[in-house]
Coordinates of C-alpha atoms and ligand atoms in Angstrom, one line a residue:
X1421 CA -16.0 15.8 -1.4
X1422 CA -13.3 17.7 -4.3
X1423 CA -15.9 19.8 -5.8
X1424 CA -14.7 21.8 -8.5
X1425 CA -14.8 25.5 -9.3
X1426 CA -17.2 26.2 -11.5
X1427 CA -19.2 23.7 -10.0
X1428 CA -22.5 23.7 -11.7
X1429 CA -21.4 23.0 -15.4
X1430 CA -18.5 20.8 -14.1
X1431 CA -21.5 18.8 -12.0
X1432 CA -23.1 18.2 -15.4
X1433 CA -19.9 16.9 -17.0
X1434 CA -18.9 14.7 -13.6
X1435 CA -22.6 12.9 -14.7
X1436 CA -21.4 12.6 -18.2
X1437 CA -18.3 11.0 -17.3
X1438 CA -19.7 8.8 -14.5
X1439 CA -22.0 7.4 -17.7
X1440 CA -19.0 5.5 -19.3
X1441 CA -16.4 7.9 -20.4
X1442 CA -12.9 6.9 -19.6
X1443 CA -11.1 10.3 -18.4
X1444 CA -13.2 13.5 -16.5
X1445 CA -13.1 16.5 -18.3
X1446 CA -10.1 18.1 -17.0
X1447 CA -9.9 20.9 -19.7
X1448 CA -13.1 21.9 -19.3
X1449 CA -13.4 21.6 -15.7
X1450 CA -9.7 23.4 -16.0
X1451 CA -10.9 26.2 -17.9
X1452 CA -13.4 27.4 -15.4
X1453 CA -10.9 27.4 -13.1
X1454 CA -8.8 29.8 -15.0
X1455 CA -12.0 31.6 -15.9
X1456 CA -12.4 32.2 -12.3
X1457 CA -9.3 33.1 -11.6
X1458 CA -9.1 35.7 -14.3
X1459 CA -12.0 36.9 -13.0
X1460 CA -10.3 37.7 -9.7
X1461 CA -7.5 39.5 -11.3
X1462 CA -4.6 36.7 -11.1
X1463 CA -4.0 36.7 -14.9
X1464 CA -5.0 33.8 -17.4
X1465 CA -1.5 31.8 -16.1
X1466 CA -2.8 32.8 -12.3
X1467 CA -2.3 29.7 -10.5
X1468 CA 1.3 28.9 -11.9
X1469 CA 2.4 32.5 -10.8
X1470 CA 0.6 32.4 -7.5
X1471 CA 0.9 28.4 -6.7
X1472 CA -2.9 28.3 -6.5
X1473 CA -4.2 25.1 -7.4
X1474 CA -4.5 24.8 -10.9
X1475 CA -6.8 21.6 -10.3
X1476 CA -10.1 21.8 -8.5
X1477 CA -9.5 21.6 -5.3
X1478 CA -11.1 22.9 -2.1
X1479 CA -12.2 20.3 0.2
X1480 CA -10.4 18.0 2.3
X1481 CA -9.9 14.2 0.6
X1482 CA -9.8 11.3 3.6
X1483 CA -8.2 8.1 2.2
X1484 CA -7.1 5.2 3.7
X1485 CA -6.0 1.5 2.4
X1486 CA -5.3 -1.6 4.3
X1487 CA -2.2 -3.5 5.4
X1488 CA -1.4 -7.5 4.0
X1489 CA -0.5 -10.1 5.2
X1490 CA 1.1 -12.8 2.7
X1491 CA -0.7 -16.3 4.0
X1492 CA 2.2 -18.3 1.2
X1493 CA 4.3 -16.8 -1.7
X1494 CA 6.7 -14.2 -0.7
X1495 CA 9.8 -14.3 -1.9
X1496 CA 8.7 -16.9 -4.8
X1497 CA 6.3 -14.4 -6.0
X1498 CA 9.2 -12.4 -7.0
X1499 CA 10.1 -15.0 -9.2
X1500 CA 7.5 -15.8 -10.7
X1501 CA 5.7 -18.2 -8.8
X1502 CA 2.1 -17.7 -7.2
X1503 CA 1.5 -15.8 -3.3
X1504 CA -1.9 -15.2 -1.4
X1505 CA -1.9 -12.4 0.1
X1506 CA -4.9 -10.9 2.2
X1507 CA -5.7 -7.5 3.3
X1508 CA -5.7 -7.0 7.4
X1509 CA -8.1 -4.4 9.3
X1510 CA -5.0 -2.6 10.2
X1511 CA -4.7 0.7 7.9
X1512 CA -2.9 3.9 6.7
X1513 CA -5.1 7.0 6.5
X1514 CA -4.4 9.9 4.4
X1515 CA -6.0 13.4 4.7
X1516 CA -4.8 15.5 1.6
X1517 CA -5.7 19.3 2.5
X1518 CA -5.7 21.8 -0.4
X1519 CA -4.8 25.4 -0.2
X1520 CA -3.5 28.5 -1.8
X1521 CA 0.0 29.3 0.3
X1522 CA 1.8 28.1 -2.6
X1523 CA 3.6 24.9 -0.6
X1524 CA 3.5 21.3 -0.7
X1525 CA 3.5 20.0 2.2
X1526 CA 4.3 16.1 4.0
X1527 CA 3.5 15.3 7.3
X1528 CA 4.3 11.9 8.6
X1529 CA 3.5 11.7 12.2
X1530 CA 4.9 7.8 12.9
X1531 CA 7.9 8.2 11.2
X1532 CA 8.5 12.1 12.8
X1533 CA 8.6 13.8 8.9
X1534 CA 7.8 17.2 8.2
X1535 CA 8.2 18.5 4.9
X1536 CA 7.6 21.7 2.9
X1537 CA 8.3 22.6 -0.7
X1538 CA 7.6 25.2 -2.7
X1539 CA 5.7 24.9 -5.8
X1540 CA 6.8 27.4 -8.0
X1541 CA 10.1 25.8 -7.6
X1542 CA 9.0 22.6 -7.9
X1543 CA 7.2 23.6 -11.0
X1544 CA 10.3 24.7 -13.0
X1545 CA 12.3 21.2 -12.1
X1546 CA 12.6 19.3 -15.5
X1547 CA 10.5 16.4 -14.8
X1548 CA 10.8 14.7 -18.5
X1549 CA 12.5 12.1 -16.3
X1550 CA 9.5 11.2 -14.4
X1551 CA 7.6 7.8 -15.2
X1552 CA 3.8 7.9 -16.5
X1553 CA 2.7 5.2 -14.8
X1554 CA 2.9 2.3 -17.4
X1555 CA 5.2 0.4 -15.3
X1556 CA 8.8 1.7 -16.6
X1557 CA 11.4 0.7 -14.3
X1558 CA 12.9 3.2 -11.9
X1559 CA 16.8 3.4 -13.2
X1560 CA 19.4 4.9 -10.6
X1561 CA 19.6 7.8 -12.0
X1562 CA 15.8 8.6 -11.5
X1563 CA 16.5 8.0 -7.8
X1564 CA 19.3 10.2 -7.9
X1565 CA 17.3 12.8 -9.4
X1566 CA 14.3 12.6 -6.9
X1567 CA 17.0 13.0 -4.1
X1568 CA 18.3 15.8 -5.7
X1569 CA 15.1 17.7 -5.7
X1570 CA 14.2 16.5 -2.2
X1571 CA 17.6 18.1 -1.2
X1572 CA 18.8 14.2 0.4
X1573 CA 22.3 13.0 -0.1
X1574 CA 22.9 10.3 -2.6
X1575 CA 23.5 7.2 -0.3
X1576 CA 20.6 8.2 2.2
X1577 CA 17.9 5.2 2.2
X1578 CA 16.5 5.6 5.8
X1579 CA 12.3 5.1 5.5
X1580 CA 12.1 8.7 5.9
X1581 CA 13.8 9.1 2.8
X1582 CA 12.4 6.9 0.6
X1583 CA 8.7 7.5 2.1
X1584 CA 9.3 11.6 0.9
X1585 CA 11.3 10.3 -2.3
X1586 CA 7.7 8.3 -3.0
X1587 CA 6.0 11.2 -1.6
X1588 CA 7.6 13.5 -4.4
X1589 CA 7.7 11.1 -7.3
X1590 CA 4.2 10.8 -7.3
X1591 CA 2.9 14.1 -7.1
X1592 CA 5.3 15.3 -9.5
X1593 CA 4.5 12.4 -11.7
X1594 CA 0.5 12.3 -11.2
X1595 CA 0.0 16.4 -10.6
X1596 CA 2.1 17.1 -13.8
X1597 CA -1.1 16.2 -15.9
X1598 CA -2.6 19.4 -14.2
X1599 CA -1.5 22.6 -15.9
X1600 CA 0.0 23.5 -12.4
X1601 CA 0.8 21.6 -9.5
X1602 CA -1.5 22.2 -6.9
X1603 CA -0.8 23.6 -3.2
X1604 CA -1.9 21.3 -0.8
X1605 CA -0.5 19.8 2.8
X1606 CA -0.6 15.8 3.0
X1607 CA -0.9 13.8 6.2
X1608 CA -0.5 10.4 7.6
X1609 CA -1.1 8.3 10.0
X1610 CA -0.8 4.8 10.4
X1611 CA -1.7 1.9 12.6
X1612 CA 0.9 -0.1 11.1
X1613 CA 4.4 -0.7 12.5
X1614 CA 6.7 0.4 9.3
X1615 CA 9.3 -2.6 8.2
X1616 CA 7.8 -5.1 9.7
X1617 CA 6.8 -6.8 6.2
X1618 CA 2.3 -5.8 6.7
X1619 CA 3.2 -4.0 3.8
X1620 CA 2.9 -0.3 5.3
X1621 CA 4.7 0.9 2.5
X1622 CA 2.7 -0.1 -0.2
X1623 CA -0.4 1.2 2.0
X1624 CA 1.4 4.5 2.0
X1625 CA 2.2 4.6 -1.5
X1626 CA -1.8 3.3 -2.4
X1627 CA -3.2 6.2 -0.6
X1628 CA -0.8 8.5 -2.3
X1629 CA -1.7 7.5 -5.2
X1630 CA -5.6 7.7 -5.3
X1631 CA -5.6 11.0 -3.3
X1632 CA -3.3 12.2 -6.0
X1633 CA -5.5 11.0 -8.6
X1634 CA -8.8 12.0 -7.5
X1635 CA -7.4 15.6 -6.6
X1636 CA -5.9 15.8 -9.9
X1637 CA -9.7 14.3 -11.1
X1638 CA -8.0 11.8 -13.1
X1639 CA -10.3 9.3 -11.1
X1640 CA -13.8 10.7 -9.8
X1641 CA -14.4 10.5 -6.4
X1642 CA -16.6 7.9 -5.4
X1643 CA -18.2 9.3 -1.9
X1644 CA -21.9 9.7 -2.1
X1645 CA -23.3 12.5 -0.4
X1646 CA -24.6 10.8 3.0
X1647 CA -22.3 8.3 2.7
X1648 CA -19.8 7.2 5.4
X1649 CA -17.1 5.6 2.7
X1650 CA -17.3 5.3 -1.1
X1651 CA -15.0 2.9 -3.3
X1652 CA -13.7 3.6 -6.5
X1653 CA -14.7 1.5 -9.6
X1654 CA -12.6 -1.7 -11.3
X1655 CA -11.0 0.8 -14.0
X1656 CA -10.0 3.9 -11.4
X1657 CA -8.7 0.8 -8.9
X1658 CA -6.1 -0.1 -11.5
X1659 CA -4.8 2.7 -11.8
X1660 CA -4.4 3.5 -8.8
X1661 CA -2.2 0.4 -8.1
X1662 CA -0.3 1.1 -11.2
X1663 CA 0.8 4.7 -9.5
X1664 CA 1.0 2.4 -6.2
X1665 CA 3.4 0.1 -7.8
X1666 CA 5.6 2.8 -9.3
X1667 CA 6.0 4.5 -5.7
X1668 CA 6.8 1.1 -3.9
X1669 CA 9.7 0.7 -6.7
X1670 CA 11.2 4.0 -5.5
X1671 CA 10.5 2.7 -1.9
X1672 CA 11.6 -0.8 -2.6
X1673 CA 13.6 -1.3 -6.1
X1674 CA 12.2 -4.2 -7.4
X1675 CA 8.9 -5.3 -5.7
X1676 CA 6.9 -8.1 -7.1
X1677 CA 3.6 -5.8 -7.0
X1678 CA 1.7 -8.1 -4.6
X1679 CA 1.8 -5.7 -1.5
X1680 CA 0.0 -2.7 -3.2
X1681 CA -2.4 -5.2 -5.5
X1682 CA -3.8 -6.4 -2.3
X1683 CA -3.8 -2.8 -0.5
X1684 CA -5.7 -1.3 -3.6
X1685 CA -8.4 -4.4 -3.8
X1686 CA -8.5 -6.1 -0.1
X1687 CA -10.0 -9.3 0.6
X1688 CA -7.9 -11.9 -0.4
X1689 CA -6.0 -12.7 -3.3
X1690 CA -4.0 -14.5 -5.7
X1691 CA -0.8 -13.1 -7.3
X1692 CA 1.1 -14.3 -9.9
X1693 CA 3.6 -12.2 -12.2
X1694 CA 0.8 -9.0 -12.4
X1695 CA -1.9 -11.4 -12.5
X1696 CA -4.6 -10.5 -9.9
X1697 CA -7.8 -12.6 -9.4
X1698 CA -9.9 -12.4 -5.7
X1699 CA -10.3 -15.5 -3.9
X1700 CA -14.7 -15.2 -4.8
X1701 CA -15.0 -17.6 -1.3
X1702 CA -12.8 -17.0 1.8
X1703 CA -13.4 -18.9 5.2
X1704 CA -13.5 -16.6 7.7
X1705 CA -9.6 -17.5 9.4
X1706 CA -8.5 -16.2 12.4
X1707 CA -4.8 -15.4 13.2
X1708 CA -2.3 -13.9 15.8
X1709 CA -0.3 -11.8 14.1
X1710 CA 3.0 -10.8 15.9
X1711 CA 5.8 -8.2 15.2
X1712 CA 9.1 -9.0 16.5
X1713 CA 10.2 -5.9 16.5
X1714 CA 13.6 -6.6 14.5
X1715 CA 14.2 -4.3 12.2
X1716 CA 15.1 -5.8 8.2
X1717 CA 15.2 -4.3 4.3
X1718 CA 12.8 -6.0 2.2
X1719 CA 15.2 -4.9 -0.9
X1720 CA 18.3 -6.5 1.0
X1721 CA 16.1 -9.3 2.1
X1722 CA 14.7 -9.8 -2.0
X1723 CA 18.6 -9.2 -3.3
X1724 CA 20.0 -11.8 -1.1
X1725 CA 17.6 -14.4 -2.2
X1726 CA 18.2 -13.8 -5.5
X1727 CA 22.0 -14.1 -4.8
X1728 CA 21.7 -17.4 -3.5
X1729 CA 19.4 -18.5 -6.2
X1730 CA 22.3 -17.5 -8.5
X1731 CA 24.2 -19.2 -6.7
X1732 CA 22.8 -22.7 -6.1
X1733 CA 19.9 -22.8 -8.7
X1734 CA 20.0 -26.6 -8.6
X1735 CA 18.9 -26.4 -4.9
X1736 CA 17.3 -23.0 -4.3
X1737 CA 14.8 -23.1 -7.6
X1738 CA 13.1 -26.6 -6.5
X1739 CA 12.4 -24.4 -3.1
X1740 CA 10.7 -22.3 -5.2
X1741 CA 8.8 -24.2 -6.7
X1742 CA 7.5 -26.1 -3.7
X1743 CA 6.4 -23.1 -2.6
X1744 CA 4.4 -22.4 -5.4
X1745 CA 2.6 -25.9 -4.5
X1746 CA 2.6 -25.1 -1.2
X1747 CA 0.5 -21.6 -2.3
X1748 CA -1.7 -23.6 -4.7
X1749 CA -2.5 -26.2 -2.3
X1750 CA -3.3 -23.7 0.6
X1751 CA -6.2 -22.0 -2.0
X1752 CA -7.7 -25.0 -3.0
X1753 CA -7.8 -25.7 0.6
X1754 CA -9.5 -22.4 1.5
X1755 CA -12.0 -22.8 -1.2
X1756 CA -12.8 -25.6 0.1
X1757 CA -13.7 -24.6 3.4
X1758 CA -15.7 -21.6 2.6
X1759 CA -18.5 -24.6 1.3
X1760 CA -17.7 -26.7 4.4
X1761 CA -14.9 -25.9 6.8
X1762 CA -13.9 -29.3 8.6
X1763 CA -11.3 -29.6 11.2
X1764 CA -9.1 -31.8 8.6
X1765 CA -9.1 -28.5 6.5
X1766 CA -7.2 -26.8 9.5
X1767 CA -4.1 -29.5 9.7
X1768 CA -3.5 -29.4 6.3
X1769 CA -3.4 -25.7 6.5
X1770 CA -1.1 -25.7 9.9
X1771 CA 1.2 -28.5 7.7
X1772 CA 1.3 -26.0 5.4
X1773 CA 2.9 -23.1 7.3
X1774 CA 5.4 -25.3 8.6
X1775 CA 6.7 -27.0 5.6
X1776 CA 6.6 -23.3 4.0
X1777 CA 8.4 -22.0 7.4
X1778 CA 11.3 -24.4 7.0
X1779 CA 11.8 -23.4 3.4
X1780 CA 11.8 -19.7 4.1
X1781 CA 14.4 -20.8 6.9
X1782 CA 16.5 -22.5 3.6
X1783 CA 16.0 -19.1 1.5
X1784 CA 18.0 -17.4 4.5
X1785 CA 15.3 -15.3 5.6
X1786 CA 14.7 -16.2 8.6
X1787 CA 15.9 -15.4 12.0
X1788 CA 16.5 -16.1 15.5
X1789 CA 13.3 -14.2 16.7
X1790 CA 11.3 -15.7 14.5
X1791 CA 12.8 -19.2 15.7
X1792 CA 11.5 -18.1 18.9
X1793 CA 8.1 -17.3 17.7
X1794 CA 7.6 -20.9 16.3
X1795 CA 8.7 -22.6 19.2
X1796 CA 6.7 -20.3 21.9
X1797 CA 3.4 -21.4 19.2
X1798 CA 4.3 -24.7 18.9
X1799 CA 4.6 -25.2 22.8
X1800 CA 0.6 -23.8 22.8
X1801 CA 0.2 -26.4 20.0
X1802 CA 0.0 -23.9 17.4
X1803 CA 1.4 -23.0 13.8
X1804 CA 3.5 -20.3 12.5
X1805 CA 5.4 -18.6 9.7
X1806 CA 7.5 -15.6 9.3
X1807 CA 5.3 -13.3 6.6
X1808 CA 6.5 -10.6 4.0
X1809 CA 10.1 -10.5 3.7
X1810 CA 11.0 -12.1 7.0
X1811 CA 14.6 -11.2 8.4
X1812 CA 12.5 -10.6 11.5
X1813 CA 9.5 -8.5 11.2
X1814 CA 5.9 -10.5 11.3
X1815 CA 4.9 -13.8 11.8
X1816 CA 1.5 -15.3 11.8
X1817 CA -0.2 -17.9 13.6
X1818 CA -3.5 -19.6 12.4
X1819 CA -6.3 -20.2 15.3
X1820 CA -8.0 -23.0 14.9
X1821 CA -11.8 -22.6 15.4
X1822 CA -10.9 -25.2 18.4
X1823 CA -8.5 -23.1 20.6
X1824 CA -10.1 -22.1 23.5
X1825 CA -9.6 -18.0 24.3
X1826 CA -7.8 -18.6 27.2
X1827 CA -5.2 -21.1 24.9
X1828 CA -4.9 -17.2 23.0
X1829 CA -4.3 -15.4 26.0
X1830 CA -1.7 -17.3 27.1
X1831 CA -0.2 -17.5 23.8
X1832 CA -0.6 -13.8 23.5
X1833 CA 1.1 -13.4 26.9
X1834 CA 4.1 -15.5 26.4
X1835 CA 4.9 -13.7 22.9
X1836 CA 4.6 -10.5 24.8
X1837 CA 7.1 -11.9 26.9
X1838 CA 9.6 -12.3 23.9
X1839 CA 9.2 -8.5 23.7
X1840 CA 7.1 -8.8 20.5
X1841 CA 3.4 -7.0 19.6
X1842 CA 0.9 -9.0 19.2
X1843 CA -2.8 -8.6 17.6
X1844 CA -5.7 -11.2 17.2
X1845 CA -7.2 -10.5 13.8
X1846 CA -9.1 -11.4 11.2
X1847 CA -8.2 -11.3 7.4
X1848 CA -10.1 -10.0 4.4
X1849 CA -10.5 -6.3 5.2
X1850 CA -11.9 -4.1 2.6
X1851 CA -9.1 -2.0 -0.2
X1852 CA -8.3 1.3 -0.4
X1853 CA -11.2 3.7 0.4
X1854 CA -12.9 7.2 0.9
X1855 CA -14.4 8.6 3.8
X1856 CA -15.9 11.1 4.9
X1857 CA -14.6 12.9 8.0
X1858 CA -17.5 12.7 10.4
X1859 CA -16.6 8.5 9.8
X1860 CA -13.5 8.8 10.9
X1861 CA -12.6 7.1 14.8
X1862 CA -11.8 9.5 16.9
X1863 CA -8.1 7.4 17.2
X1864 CA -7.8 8.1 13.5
X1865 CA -8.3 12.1 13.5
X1866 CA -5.8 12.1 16.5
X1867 CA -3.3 10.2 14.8
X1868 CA -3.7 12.8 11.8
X1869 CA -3.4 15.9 14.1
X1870 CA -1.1 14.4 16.4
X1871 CA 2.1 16.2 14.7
Ligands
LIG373 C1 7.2 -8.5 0.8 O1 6.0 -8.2 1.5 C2 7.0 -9.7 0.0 C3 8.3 -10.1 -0.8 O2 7.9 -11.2 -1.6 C4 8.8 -9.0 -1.7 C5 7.8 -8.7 -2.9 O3 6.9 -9.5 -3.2 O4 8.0 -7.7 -3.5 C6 9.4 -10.5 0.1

């Protein structure tokens, strides 16, 4: 756990604030900080000459938060209409390590990033332009400033890129509250593909943005001594996705908000324009998920639909709108078969994902691969759609209760044959978390040292 200098008086106000107040007290808790630190000789202003932390930090914060994967909706959610998304046991973990060498560090492991900055530098960057998390859009010119400081040329949009751009804007935006920004190193690790639409970037962007918070103590942290994982409350988890959505708009422009509403609250849920509400009852549903391994831009992906929506609204808004039946159809369906799941329940969901299939294929975001996923299914008697912003990517396949394993295996083995990864999985997993580092797989705390 973060435990503050100072600790026994700011252990008393922690227990205040955990009995209802809204914020910690971070100018108290601060001042014993700088009390401290006066005491050792740095000066009253220590930490901002020296780049140590000016926030309370001293012990290492393990976060992760889960994948999606969007069952009906994308696309349409971005205009308005309704998408169920649900959270998948695949997940990004995020070990946030402070220090006192004056740098802030990013290490991205899967994607081969290494960064370092230095924080008295990045404390005397004008950073009026940053956003306070109230859901102010990102203009160009922000991006163009973030790039600036990151030292990256204006047209460069790789994923490295924008994952350090996201990486930057939200500890500059979230550590400003501090009276200086705090050393610390940042790593992650993921076990999911990047741009394959499981929303990996709103997973990275979640994490961010509650290890930000809680080592800033703008959220508390919610791991209980003994514990091996701790949530955080309904209030801290909203603001954590608001953060989360600001960093997916430097990552993505102009995201609908549904990848990192479902990352911050798992389970499954329904998303319409903001609005968030859990599915209360979820049949447990089993699916193949299977990346094709084509690369695609969600923001291209999102622009071009639009563009053809401006350009044939007579044809493509009706799409839309079946799509938002489709969506509305599949939940009532689902709540229906968490009372009594009948094998009736399982066509109408399989009719579903083809009718929505084939008006994703009108959209224009399909592609060949993903042709070739349906028809491998189909010839195993199966269903499938493309998922997230298609363009290649992921596509999912419901199992019905009734396909035998070895009906799986040899699906499994003929996708693999395509060339595409495949994983049998279950949907619902829990949102973003806290653990503590004895928890951790040992998979996990290779992944994190494994740079
Ligand atoms: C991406 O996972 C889902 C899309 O609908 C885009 C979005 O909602 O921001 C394609």
């Amino acid at each position: 756990m973060l435990k503050p200098i100072g600790k026994g008086n700011s252990q008393l106000a922690r227990s205040d604030w955990l009995g209802g107040r809204k914020k910690p007290p971070l100018l108290r808790t601060r001042e014993l900080a700088y009390g401290v630190l006066e005491r050792l000789g740095f000066g009253s202003r220590a930490s901002e000459a020296t780049g140590l932390p000016g926030a309370m930090l001293s012990e290492v914060l393990l976060v992760s938060a889960p994948g999606k994967v969007i069952l009906h909706g994308e696309h349409a959610v971005v205009h308005g209409k309704v998408a169920l998304a649900v959270a998948l046991n695949l997940r990004t973990f995020l070990r946030l390590q402070p220090h006192s060498s004056g740098r802030v560090g990013l290490n991205l492991p899967n994607i081969g990033v290494r960064r370092a900055w230095d924080v008295a530098s990045l404390q005397l960057l004008d950073t009026s332009f940053l956003g306070h998390g109230d859901g102010a859009a990102l203009t160009a010119e922000h991006m163009e400033k973030l790039k600036e400081v990151a030292g990256f040329p204006e047209d460069c949009v790789d994923p490295q890129c924008l994952a350090v751009l996201a990486f930057l804007y939200l500890y500059l935006s979230i550590c400003r509250s501090q009276r200086a920004l705090p050393s610390l190193d940042v790593t992650m690790w993921s076990e999911l593909p990047t741009g394959a639409g499981l929303g990996s970037s709103a997973a990275y962007c979640v994490c961010l943005a509650a290890a930000f918070l809680t080592a800033c103590e703008e959220i508390p942290n919610p791991l209980k001594d003994g514990e091996a994982a701790g949530r955080w409350t309904e209030e801290n988890l909203e603001l954590i996705n608001k953060w989360a959505f600001q960093g997916e708009k430097v990552i993505h422009g102009n995201p609908s908000g549904v990848d990192n509403a479902v990352s911050t609250w798992g389970g499954a849920l329904r998303y319409q324009q903001g609005k968030i509400s859990s599915l209360k009852r979820l049949p447990i549903l089993k699916i193949l998920l299977s990346n094709t391994k084509v690369p695609r831009s969600t923001k291209v992906l999102v622009a071009n639909v639009r563009s053809r929506l401006l350009k044939f609204p007579e044809i493509v808004a009706p799409l839309l709108t079946s799509i938002d039946a489709i969506s509305l159809e599949c939940e009532r369906v689902l709540g229906e078969m968490a009372a009594a799941p009948t094998p009736e329940h399982y066509l109408v969901l399989e009719e579903l994902i083809d009718m929505n299939q084939h008006h994703l294929n009108a959209l224009g975001v399909g592609h060949a691969s993903l042709d070739q996923l349906c028809q491998v299914t189909t010839a195993h008697g199966l269903h499938s759609k493309l998922t997230g912003a298609g363009g290649g990517g992921c596509g999912i396949t419901l199992l019905r209760p009734d396909v035998e394993q070895p009906e799986v295996e040899a699906t499994k083995q003929a996708l693999s044959g395509c060339g595409f990864d495949c994983w049998e999985t279950s949907i619902g997993a829990p949102g973003v978390s806290v653990h503590a580092a004895a928890s951790l797989d040992a998979s996990v705390q290779q992944g994190l040292d494994s740079l």
